[in-house]
Amino acid sequence: MLYPEIYYKVEPYILSACDEMHSFGSAMPNKKAISAMSEKVYKQVIEAYPELRKYETESIDVKATRNGGLFRDFLDVLLIYELIGRRRF
């Protein structure tokens, strides 16, 4: 499956944040912890790829996004998807 280029730029930071979280425990993080992880990933990605800041303001309807832009929502989705994928049942 082919993903957009932005995914390949963001993925290593998502994986690193999840690896770090799992090294301290295997419990699923709460909403506050996920928000903190997302903020950390966002800062790292923007520092590494300042050109991605343009996605911060792009949105069909700013009120429809939770964190102020499609880019932050995109990071949240990827982060939660990775966390759920790592859960052991």
Short mmCIF file of N, CA, C and O in Angstrom, two decimals:
data_model
loop_
_atom_site.label_atom_id
_atom_site.label_comp_id
_atom_site.label_asym_id
_atom_site.label_seq_id
_atom_site.Cartn_x
_atom_site.Cartn_y
_atom_site.Cartn_z
N MET A 1 0.84 -1.18 0.00
CA MET A 1 0.00 0.00 0.00
C MET A 1 0.89 1.24 0.00
O MET A 1 1.87 1.30 0.71
N LEU A 2 0.54 2.20 -0.80
CA LEU A 2 1.28 3.44 -0.86
C LEU A 2 0.62 4.49 0.03
O LEU A 2 -0.59 4.67 0.00
N TYR A 3 1.44 5.15 0.81
CA TYR A 3 0.96 6.21 1.69
C TYR A 3 1.49 7.54 1.18
O TYR A 3 2.50 7.59 0.48
N PRO A 4 0.87 8.64 1.57
CA PRO A 4 1.40 9.95 1.17
C PRO A 4 2.78 10.19 1.78
O PRO A 4 3.13 9.61 2.81
N GLU A 5 3.54 11.04 1.15
CA GLU A 5 4.90 11.34 1.60
C GLU A 5 4.93 11.81 3.06
O GLU A 5 5.85 11.46 3.80
N ILE A 6 3.93 12.54 3.46
CA ILE A 6 3.89 13.07 4.82
C ILE A 6 3.88 11.94 5.86
O ILE A 6 4.47 12.05 6.92
N TYR A 7 3.25 10.84 5.53
CA TYR A 7 3.20 9.70 6.44
C TYR A 7 4.61 9.19 6.73
O TYR A 7 4.96 8.90 7.88
N TYR A 8 5.43 9.09 5.70
CA TYR A 8 6.78 8.57 5.87
C TYR A 8 7.68 9.53 6.65
O TYR A 8 8.67 9.10 7.25
N LYS A 9 7.34 10.80 6.65
CA LYS A 9 8.09 11.76 7.45
C LYS A 9 7.68 11.68 8.92
O LYS A 9 8.51 11.85 9.80
N VAL A 10 6.42 11.42 9.18
CA VAL A 10 5.87 11.43 10.53
C VAL A 10 6.03 10.08 11.23
O VAL A 10 6.25 10.03 12.44
N GLU A 11 5.96 9.01 10.49
CA GLU A 11 5.96 7.66 11.07
C GLU A 11 7.11 7.39 12.06
O GLU A 11 6.86 6.86 13.15
N PRO A 12 8.36 7.74 11.76
CA PRO A 12 9.42 7.44 12.73
C PRO A 12 9.21 8.10 14.09
O PRO A 12 9.54 7.53 15.13
N TYR A 13 8.63 9.29 14.10
CA TYR A 13 8.38 10.00 15.35
C TYR A 13 7.23 9.35 16.13
O TYR A 13 7.27 9.28 17.36
N ILE A 14 6.23 8.87 15.42
CA ILE A 14 5.11 8.14 16.04
C ILE A 14 5.64 6.86 16.68
O ILE A 14 5.34 6.55 17.83
N LEU A 15 6.43 6.10 15.92
CA LEU A 15 6.98 4.84 16.43
C LEU A 15 7.88 5.07 17.63
O LEU A 15 7.82 4.32 18.61
N SER A 16 8.68 6.12 17.58
CA SER A 16 9.57 6.44 18.70
C SER A 16 8.78 6.78 19.96
O SER A 16 9.11 6.32 21.06
N ALA A 17 7.72 7.57 19.81
CA ALA A 17 6.89 7.94 20.96
C ALA A 17 6.22 6.71 21.56
O ALA A 17 6.15 6.56 22.78
N CYS A 18 5.76 5.81 20.71
CA CYS A 18 5.11 4.58 21.20
C CYS A 18 6.13 3.65 21.86
O CYS A 18 5.83 3.04 22.88
N ASP A 19 7.32 3.56 21.29
CA ASP A 19 8.38 2.75 21.89
C ASP A 19 8.72 3.28 23.28
O ASP A 19 8.89 2.51 24.23
N GLU A 20 8.83 4.60 23.39
CA GLU A 20 9.14 5.22 24.67
C GLU A 20 8.05 4.94 25.70
O GLU A 20 8.33 4.62 26.85
N MET A 21 6.79 5.04 25.28
CA MET A 21 5.67 4.79 26.19
C MET A 21 5.68 3.34 26.65
O MET A 21 5.49 3.05 27.82
N HIS A 22 5.96 2.42 25.73
CA HIS A 22 5.96 1.00 26.09
C HIS A 22 7.14 0.61 26.97
O HIS A 22 7.06 -0.35 27.72
N SER A 23 8.22 1.37 26.90
CA SER A 23 9.37 1.05 27.75
C SER A 23 9.09 1.37 29.22
O SER A 23 9.73 0.82 30.11
N PHE A 24 8.11 2.25 29.47
CA PHE A 24 7.75 2.60 30.84
C PHE A 24 6.55 1.83 31.37
O PHE A 24 6.20 1.93 32.52
N GLY A 25 5.90 1.07 30.51
CA GLY A 25 4.75 0.29 30.93
C GLY A 25 3.91 -0.08 29.73
O GLY A 25 3.99 0.55 28.68
N SER A 26 3.09 -1.09 29.89
CA SER A 26 2.34 -1.57 28.74
C SER A 26 0.86 -1.19 28.79
O SER A 26 0.11 -1.57 27.92
N ALA A 27 0.45 -0.45 29.79
CA ALA A 27 -0.95 -0.06 29.88
C ALA A 27 -1.28 0.98 28.82
O ALA A 27 -0.43 1.78 28.44
N MET A 28 -2.50 0.94 28.33
CA MET A 28 -2.95 1.92 27.35
C MET A 28 -3.00 3.29 28.03
O MET A 28 -3.58 3.43 29.10
N PRO A 29 -2.38 4.31 27.44
CA PRO A 29 -2.37 5.63 28.07
C PRO A 29 -3.75 6.28 28.04
O PRO A 29 -4.57 5.97 27.18
N ASN A 30 -3.98 7.19 28.98
CA ASN A 30 -5.25 7.90 29.01
C ASN A 30 -5.21 9.07 28.03
O ASN A 30 -4.19 9.32 27.38
N LYS A 31 -6.31 9.80 27.95
CA LYS A 31 -6.44 10.89 26.99
C LYS A 31 -5.36 11.96 27.21
O LYS A 31 -4.79 12.48 26.24
N LYS A 32 -5.08 12.28 28.46
CA LYS A 32 -4.08 13.30 28.78
C LYS A 32 -2.68 12.85 28.31
O LYS A 32 -1.93 13.65 27.76
N ALA A 33 -2.36 11.59 28.54
CA ALA A 33 -1.06 11.07 28.12
C ALA A 33 -0.93 11.04 26.60
O ALA A 33 0.13 11.37 26.05
N ILE A 34 -2.01 10.68 25.92
CA ILE A 34 -1.99 10.66 24.46
C ILE A 34 -1.81 12.08 23.92
O ILE A 34 -1.06 12.30 22.97
N SER A 35 -2.48 13.04 24.54
CA SER A 35 -2.33 14.45 24.12
C SER A 35 -0.89 14.92 24.30
O SER A 35 -0.35 15.62 23.45
N ALA A 36 -0.28 14.54 25.40
CA ALA A 36 1.12 14.91 25.66
C ALA A 36 2.05 14.26 24.63
O ALA A 36 2.98 14.90 24.12
N MET A 37 1.80 12.99 24.33
CA MET A 37 2.60 12.29 23.32
C MET A 37 2.44 12.97 21.96
O MET A 37 3.42 13.17 21.24
N SER A 38 1.22 13.31 21.62
CA SER A 38 0.93 13.96 20.35
C SER A 38 1.62 15.31 20.25
O SER A 38 2.19 15.66 19.21
N GLU A 39 1.60 16.07 21.32
CA GLU A 39 2.26 17.38 21.33
C GLU A 39 3.77 17.24 21.15
O GLU A 39 4.40 17.99 20.41
N LYS A 40 4.35 16.24 21.81
CA LYS A 40 5.79 15.99 21.69
C LYS A 40 6.15 15.61 20.25
O LYS A 40 7.11 16.13 19.69
N VAL A 41 5.35 14.72 19.66
CA VAL A 41 5.58 14.30 18.28
C VAL A 41 5.45 15.50 17.34
O VAL A 41 6.28 15.71 16.45
N TYR A 42 4.42 16.32 17.57
CA TYR A 42 4.20 17.50 16.73
C TYR A 42 5.44 18.41 16.76
O TYR A 42 5.93 18.84 15.71
N LYS A 43 5.95 18.70 17.94
CA LYS A 43 7.11 19.58 18.06
C LYS A 43 8.34 18.99 17.36
O LYS A 43 9.08 19.71 16.70
N GLN A 44 8.54 17.69 17.50
CA GLN A 44 9.68 17.05 16.86
C GLN A 44 9.56 17.09 15.34
O GLN A 44 10.54 17.37 14.64
N VAL A 45 8.37 16.81 14.84
CA VAL A 45 8.15 16.79 13.39
C VAL A 45 8.32 18.19 12.80
O VAL A 45 8.99 18.37 11.78
N ILE A 46 7.74 19.20 13.45
CA ILE A 46 7.84 20.57 12.94
C ILE A 46 9.29 21.06 13.00
O ILE A 46 9.73 21.80 12.12
N GLU A 47 10.03 20.63 14.01
CA GLU A 47 11.45 21.01 14.09
C GLU A 47 12.24 20.39 12.94
O GLU A 47 13.10 21.03 12.34
N ALA A 48 11.94 19.14 12.63
CA ALA A 48 12.66 18.43 11.58
C ALA A 48 12.19 18.84 10.18
O ALA A 48 12.99 18.88 9.24
N TYR A 49 10.90 19.12 10.04
CA TYR A 49 10.30 19.46 8.74
C TYR A 49 9.43 20.72 8.87
O TYR A 49 8.21 20.65 8.91
N PRO A 50 10.05 21.90 8.93
CA PRO A 50 9.28 23.14 9.11
C PRO A 50 8.26 23.37 7.99
O PRO A 50 7.25 24.04 8.21
N GLU A 51 8.49 22.80 6.83
CA GLU A 51 7.55 22.98 5.71
C GLU A 51 6.19 22.33 5.98
O GLU A 51 5.19 22.66 5.34
N LEU A 52 6.13 21.41 6.94
CA LEU A 52 4.85 20.76 7.26
C LEU A 52 3.94 21.67 8.08
O LEU A 52 2.76 21.35 8.26
N ARG A 53 4.45 22.79 8.53
CA ARG A 53 3.62 23.73 9.29
C ARG A 53 2.44 24.23 8.46
O ARG A 53 1.41 24.59 9.00
N LYS A 54 2.57 24.19 7.14
CA LYS A 54 1.46 24.65 6.29
C LYS A 54 0.21 23.79 6.48
O LYS A 54 -0.90 24.27 6.33
N TYR A 55 0.39 22.53 6.86
CA TYR A 55 -0.76 21.65 7.08
C TYR A 55 -1.49 21.98 8.38
O TYR A 55 -2.61 21.55 8.58
N GLU A 56 -0.85 22.74 9.22
CA GLU A 56 -1.42 23.11 10.51
C GLU A 56 -2.70 23.94 10.33
O GLU A 56 -3.64 23.80 11.09
N THR A 57 -2.69 24.79 9.33
CA THR A 57 -3.84 25.68 9.13
C THR A 57 -4.80 25.20 8.07
O THR A 57 -5.88 25.75 7.92
N GLU A 58 -4.41 24.18 7.32
CA GLU A 58 -5.29 23.66 6.28
C GLU A 58 -6.39 22.82 6.91
O GLU A 58 -6.14 21.92 7.70
N SER A 59 -7.59 23.16 6.58
CA SER A 59 -8.74 22.42 7.09
C SER A 59 -9.96 22.80 6.29
O SER A 59 -10.10 23.92 5.83
N ILE A 60 -10.84 21.85 6.11
CA ILE A 60 -12.11 22.14 5.44
C ILE A 60 -12.95 23.04 6.33
O ILE A 60 -13.50 24.02 5.90
N ASP A 61 -13.01 22.71 7.58
CA ASP A 61 -13.75 23.49 8.57
C ASP A 61 -12.97 23.43 9.87
O ASP A 61 -12.90 22.37 10.50
N VAL A 62 -12.38 24.53 10.28
CA VAL A 62 -11.54 24.55 11.48
C VAL A 62 -12.32 24.08 12.70
O VAL A 62 -11.77 23.43 13.58
N LYS A 63 -13.60 24.35 12.77
CA LYS A 63 -14.40 23.92 13.91
C LYS A 63 -14.56 22.41 13.95
O LYS A 63 -14.83 21.84 14.99
N ALA A 64 -14.39 21.75 12.80
CA ALA A 64 -14.55 20.30 12.74
C ALA A 64 -13.33 19.57 13.27
O ALA A 64 -13.39 18.38 13.54
N THR A 65 -12.20 20.26 13.42
CA THR A 65 -11.00 19.62 13.93
C THR A 65 -10.89 19.84 15.43
O THR A 65 -11.34 20.85 15.95
N ARG A 66 -10.27 18.91 16.12
CA ARG A 66 -10.17 19.00 17.57
C ARG A 66 -9.00 19.86 18.02
O ARG A 66 -9.09 20.58 18.97
N ASN A 67 -7.88 19.75 17.35
CA ASN A 67 -6.65 20.36 17.85
C ASN A 67 -6.18 21.56 17.04
O ASN A 67 -5.03 21.94 17.14
N GLY A 68 -7.04 22.11 16.23
CA GLY A 68 -6.63 23.30 15.50
C GLY A 68 -6.01 23.02 14.16
O GLY A 68 -5.14 23.76 13.72
N GLY A 69 -6.40 22.00 13.48
CA GLY A 69 -5.88 21.73 12.15
C GLY A 69 -5.86 20.26 11.81
O GLY A 69 -5.82 19.40 12.69
N LEU A 70 -5.88 20.01 10.52
CA LEU A 70 -5.87 18.61 10.07
C LEU A 70 -4.57 17.90 10.42
O LEU A 70 -4.56 16.70 10.68
N PHE A 71 -3.47 18.63 10.42
CA PHE A 71 -2.19 17.99 10.69
C PHE A 71 -2.12 17.40 12.09
O PHE A 71 -1.69 16.26 12.28
N ARG A 72 -2.58 18.15 13.07
CA ARG A 72 -2.57 17.63 14.45
C ARG A 72 -3.55 16.47 14.60
O ARG A 72 -3.27 15.51 15.31
N ASP A 73 -4.69 16.56 13.96
CA ASP A 73 -5.62 15.44 13.99
C ASP A 73 -5.02 14.21 13.31
O ASP A 73 -5.20 13.08 13.76
N PHE A 74 -4.29 14.44 12.22
CA PHE A 74 -3.60 13.36 11.51
C PHE A 74 -2.60 12.67 12.44
O PHE A 74 -2.54 11.44 12.50
N LEU A 75 -1.84 13.47 13.19
CA LEU A 75 -0.88 12.90 14.15
C LEU A 75 -1.60 12.09 15.22
O LEU A 75 -1.14 11.00 15.58
N ASP A 76 -2.70 12.62 15.73
CA ASP A 76 -3.47 11.90 16.76
C ASP A 76 -3.97 10.56 16.25
O ASP A 76 -3.88 9.55 16.93
N VAL A 77 -4.48 10.55 15.03
CA VAL A 77 -5.00 9.31 14.45
C VAL A 77 -3.88 8.29 14.30
O VAL A 77 -4.04 7.12 14.67
N LEU A 78 -2.75 8.71 13.76
CA LEU A 78 -1.62 7.78 13.60
C LEU A 78 -1.12 7.26 14.94
O LEU A 78 -0.80 6.07 15.07
N LEU A 79 -1.07 8.13 15.91
CA LEU A 79 -0.60 7.73 17.25
C LEU A 79 -1.55 6.72 17.88
O LEU A 79 -1.11 5.67 18.37
N ILE A 80 -2.82 6.98 17.86
CA ILE A 80 -3.80 6.06 18.44
C ILE A 80 -3.82 4.74 17.68
O ILE A 80 -3.88 3.67 18.29
N TYR A 81 -3.73 4.81 16.36
CA TYR A 81 -3.71 3.60 15.54
C TYR A 81 -2.52 2.72 15.92
O TYR A 81 -2.64 1.50 16.07
N GLU A 82 -1.36 3.34 16.09
CA GLU A 82 -0.16 2.59 16.46
C GLU A 82 -0.29 2.00 17.87
O GLU A 82 0.09 0.85 18.10
N LEU A 83 -0.82 2.78 18.80
CA LEU A 83 -0.99 2.29 20.17
C LEU A 83 -1.95 1.09 20.21
O LEU A 83 -1.68 0.10 20.89
N ILE A 84 -3.03 1.18 19.49
CA ILE A 84 -3.99 0.07 19.46
C ILE A 84 -3.38 -1.15 18.80
O ILE A 84 -3.56 -2.28 19.27
N GLY A 85 -2.61 -0.93 17.74
CA GLY A 85 -1.96 -2.04 17.05
C GLY A 85 -0.94 -2.76 17.91
O GLY A 85 -0.67 -3.94 17.70
N ARG A 86 -0.39 -2.09 18.89
CA ARG A 86 0.62 -2.69 19.76
C ARG A 86 0.02 -3.40 20.96
O ARG A 86 0.73 -4.09 21.69
N ARG A 87 -1.26 -3.21 21.20
CA ARG A 87 -1.88 -3.85 22.36
C ARG A 87 -1.85 -5.35 22.25
O ARG A 87 -2.10 -5.91 21.19
N ARG A 88 -1.59 -5.99 23.33
CA ARG A 88 -1.59 -7.46 23.39
C ARG A 88 -2.85 -7.91 24.11
O ARG A 88 -3.14 -7.44 25.19
N PHE A 89 -3.56 -8.79 23.51
CA PHE A 89 -4.80 -9.29 24.12
C PHE A 89 -4.59 -10.62 24.79
O PHE A 89 -3.78 -11.38 24.51
#
